[in-house]
């Protein structure tokens, strides 16, 4: 009995040691603050598209509301991160607005994903920039626009009820985003 307990205890200790050593590793080098390394930052995007770097504040909520036909008092931010989201109350119903910017993304990748999702994809130039307009098979007429600007930037307008021209709204939001004057 005593030998069995000792063997069980040794086995448990060995298992714990294996787990602990299997999950640790030493990494060579010195910790450094983001942007302090030898790799130059891509600051061309700030000069070429100054509005992109304002992330979720690229357009004010008043402008967003006006563009989707909503009262500026009836819009709210619902998420801020790599993707920015708002919801606005248009007289025809609620409208979800989404903005994304992936500095390392590409328009070709957005086109490929949209095609794989069976979206209708149309090439277009918006503010002189190569872009695509994406229309999923959505009964409410959702529409997205992506542009080749310092990576890929995009807007989606998703009405929660039919009868809203989401594509013209998404294109207008992109035109405002790509404006070269801050």
Short mmCIF file of C-alpha atoms in Angstrom, two decimals:
data_model
loop_
_atom_site.label_atom_id
_atom_site.label_comp_id
_atom_site.label_asym_id
_atom_site.label_seq_id
_atom_site.Cartn_x
_atom_site.Cartn_y
_atom_site.Cartn_z
CA UNK A 1 0.00 0.00 0.00
CA UNK A 2 2.78 2.38 1.01
CA UNK A 3 4.74 1.52 -2.15
CA UNK A 4 1.65 2.18 -4.29
CA UNK A 5 1.21 5.65 -2.73
CA UNK A 6 4.87 6.42 -3.24
CA UNK A 7 4.70 5.29 -6.89
CA UNK A 8 1.53 7.37 -7.46
CA UNK A 9 3.17 10.41 -5.88
CA UNK A 10 6.31 10.04 -7.99
CA UNK A 11 4.22 9.60 -11.15
CA UNK A 12 2.19 12.73 -10.35
CA UNK A 13 5.37 14.74 -9.67
CA UNK A 14 6.94 13.54 -12.93
CA UNK A 15 3.78 14.44 -14.88
CA UNK A 16 3.74 17.93 -13.40
CA UNK A 17 7.44 18.36 -14.23
CA UNK A 18 6.87 17.25 -17.84
CA UNK A 19 3.93 19.66 -18.23
CA UNK A 20 5.85 22.58 -16.74
CA UNK A 21 8.99 22.04 -18.78
CA UNK A 22 7.01 21.36 -21.95
CA UNK A 23 5.26 24.75 -21.72
CA UNK A 24 8.32 26.90 -21.09
CA UNK A 25 11.01 28.08 -23.37
CA UNK A 26 13.74 30.67 -23.30
CA UNK A 27 13.74 33.30 -26.01
CA UNK A 28 16.97 35.06 -26.88
CA UNK A 29 17.09 38.84 -27.14
CA UNK A 30 16.05 41.92 -25.23
CA UNK A 31 12.51 43.17 -24.77
CA UNK A 32 11.86 46.34 -26.75
CA UNK A 33 9.02 48.82 -26.98
CA UNK A 34 6.94 48.66 -30.16
CA UNK A 35 8.47 50.79 -32.92
CA UNK A 36 11.94 50.93 -31.34
CA UNK A 37 13.50 48.14 -33.40
CA UNK A 38 15.68 48.24 -36.52
CA UNK A 39 12.72 47.68 -38.87
CA UNK A 40 11.59 51.02 -40.31
CA UNK A 41 7.93 51.87 -39.80
CA UNK A 42 5.63 52.39 -42.76
CA UNK A 43 5.01 56.11 -42.30
CA UNK A 44 4.06 56.61 -45.95
CA UNK A 45 0.46 55.80 -45.07
CA UNK A 46 0.30 58.74 -42.63
CA UNK A 47 1.49 61.16 -45.29
CA UNK A 48 -0.51 59.69 -48.19
CA UNK A 49 -3.79 59.00 -46.32
CA UNK A 50 -3.82 61.09 -43.13
CA UNK A 51 -7.41 60.18 -42.28
CA UNK A 52 -6.68 56.44 -42.12
CA UNK A 53 -4.57 56.75 -39.01
CA UNK A 54 -7.39 58.17 -36.96
CA UNK A 55 -8.72 54.62 -36.70
CA UNK A 56 -12.35 54.77 -35.53
CA UNK A 57 -12.37 58.57 -35.47
CA UNK A 58 -11.66 58.93 -39.18
CA UNK A 59 -15.19 60.28 -39.61
CA UNK A 60 -17.24 61.84 -36.82
CA UNK A 61 -20.46 60.22 -35.68
CA UNK A 62 -22.32 63.25 -37.09
CA UNK A 63 -20.91 62.53 -40.57
CA UNK A 64 -21.66 58.81 -40.25
CA UNK A 65 -25.24 59.53 -39.21
CA UNK A 66 -25.75 62.07 -42.00
CA UNK A 67 -24.34 59.66 -44.61
CA UNK A 68 -26.76 56.87 -43.65
CA UNK A 69 -29.73 59.23 -43.29
CA UNK A 70 -29.90 59.08 -39.49
CA UNK A 71 -30.26 61.77 -36.86
CA UNK A 72 -26.84 62.50 -35.30
CA UNK A 73 -28.45 61.91 -31.90
CA UNK A 74 -29.48 58.40 -32.98
CA UNK A 75 -26.07 56.82 -33.56
CA UNK A 76 -23.86 54.97 -31.15
CA UNK A 77 -20.54 53.20 -31.28
CA UNK A 78 -20.95 49.51 -30.53
CA UNK A 79 -17.33 48.33 -30.84
CA UNK A 80 -13.88 49.85 -31.19
CA UNK A 81 -10.87 47.75 -32.12
CA UNK A 82 -9.36 46.44 -35.36
CA UNK A 83 -12.90 46.81 -36.63
CA UNK A 84 -15.05 49.79 -35.68
CA UNK A 85 -18.84 49.50 -35.47
CA UNK A 86 -21.78 51.83 -35.08
CA UNK A 87 -25.53 51.48 -35.19
CA UNK A 88 -27.72 54.31 -36.43
CA UNK A 89 -31.48 54.81 -36.56
CA UNK A 90 -32.50 55.69 -40.12
CA UNK A 91 -36.20 56.50 -40.65
CA UNK A 92 -36.44 53.22 -42.64
CA UNK A 93 -34.87 51.20 -39.79
CA UNK A 94 -31.64 50.47 -37.98
CA UNK A 95 -28.41 50.53 -39.98
CA UNK A 96 -25.21 48.80 -38.87
CA UNK A 97 -22.01 50.53 -40.01
CA UNK A 98 -18.64 48.78 -39.91
CA UNK A 99 -15.18 50.14 -40.75
CA UNK A 100 -11.98 48.13 -41.00
CA UNK A 101 -8.39 48.91 -41.84
CA UNK A 102 -5.76 46.21 -42.07
CA UNK A 103 -2.37 47.78 -42.66
CA UNK A 104 -0.94 44.44 -43.80
CA UNK A 105 -4.08 43.50 -45.77
CA UNK A 106 -4.60 43.67 -49.52
CA UNK A 107 -7.42 44.41 -51.90
CA UNK A 108 -6.68 41.13 -53.70
CA UNK A 109 -7.25 39.23 -50.45
CA UNK A 110 -10.56 41.03 -49.84
CA UNK A 111 -11.64 40.26 -53.41
CA UNK A 112 -10.73 36.57 -53.00
CA UNK A 113 -12.61 36.25 -49.71
CA UNK A 114 -15.66 38.04 -51.12
CA UNK A 115 -15.63 35.70 -54.13
CA UNK A 116 -15.35 32.64 -51.86
CA UNK A 117 -18.39 33.95 -49.94
CA UNK A 118 -20.25 34.22 -53.28
CA UNK A 119 -20.61 37.99 -53.01
CA UNK A 120 -21.18 39.97 -56.19
CA UNK A 121 -17.87 41.85 -56.59
CA UNK A 122 -17.42 44.87 -58.82
CA UNK A 123 -14.13 46.69 -59.42
CA UNK A 124 -14.37 50.44 -59.11
CA UNK A 125 -12.14 53.45 -58.52
CA UNK A 126 -13.16 55.54 -55.55
CA UNK A 127 -11.40 58.89 -55.11
CA UNK A 128 -8.91 57.63 -57.72
CA UNK A 129 -8.05 54.51 -55.67
CA UNK A 130 -8.52 50.89 -56.80
CA UNK A 131 -11.52 49.54 -54.89
CA UNK A 132 -14.17 46.86 -54.93
CA UNK A 133 -17.87 47.02 -54.13
CA UNK A 134 -19.23 43.84 -52.52
CA UNK A 135 -22.86 42.78 -52.43
CA UNK A 136 -23.78 39.64 -50.52
CA UNK A 137 -27.04 37.87 -51.21
CA UNK A 138 -28.77 39.79 -48.42
CA UNK A 139 -32.50 40.56 -48.43
CA UNK A 140 -31.88 43.92 -46.76
CA UNK A 141 -29.30 45.06 -49.32
CA UNK A 142 -26.06 45.06 -47.32
CA UNK A 143 -23.08 46.45 -49.18
CA UNK A 144 -19.36 46.73 -48.54
CA UNK A 145 -16.53 48.66 -50.12
CA UNK A 146 -12.81 47.94 -49.79
CA UNK A 147 -10.00 50.12 -51.13
CA UNK A 148 -6.30 49.61 -51.70
CA UNK A 149 -5.02 52.32 -49.36
CA UNK A 150 -1.94 51.67 -47.21
CA UNK A 151 -3.10 48.07 -46.82
CA UNK A 152 -6.83 47.68 -47.19
CA UNK A 153 -9.56 49.86 -45.74
CA UNK A 154 -13.25 49.12 -45.93
CA UNK A 155 -16.77 50.11 -44.98
CA UNK A 156 -19.87 47.94 -44.68
CA UNK A 157 -23.40 49.30 -44.43
CA UNK A 158 -25.91 46.69 -43.27
CA UNK A 159 -29.52 47.84 -43.11
CA UNK A 160 -31.70 45.77 -40.79
CA UNK A 161 -34.66 46.26 -43.11
CA UNK A 162 -34.93 46.58 -46.93
CA UNK A 163 -35.25 49.82 -48.86
CA UNK A 164 -31.96 51.56 -48.04
CA UNK A 165 -29.30 52.18 -50.72
CA UNK A 166 -26.41 50.76 -48.71
CA UNK A 167 -23.91 50.84 -51.60
CA UNK A 168 -24.16 54.57 -52.17
CA UNK A 169 -23.71 55.06 -48.42
CA UNK A 170 -20.65 52.76 -48.23
CA UNK A 171 -19.10 54.45 -51.27
CA UNK A 172 -19.69 57.91 -49.76
CA UNK A 173 -18.05 56.81 -46.49
CA UNK A 174 -15.06 55.55 -48.47
CA UNK A 175 -14.81 58.79 -50.45
CA UNK A 176 -14.73 60.74 -47.20
CA UNK A 177 -12.13 58.37 -45.72
CA UNK A 178 -9.82 58.59 -48.71
CA UNK A 179 -9.89 62.40 -48.74
CA UNK A 180 -6.28 63.51 -48.67
CA UNK A 181 -6.94 66.61 -46.59
CA UNK A 182 -7.07 65.87 -42.87
#
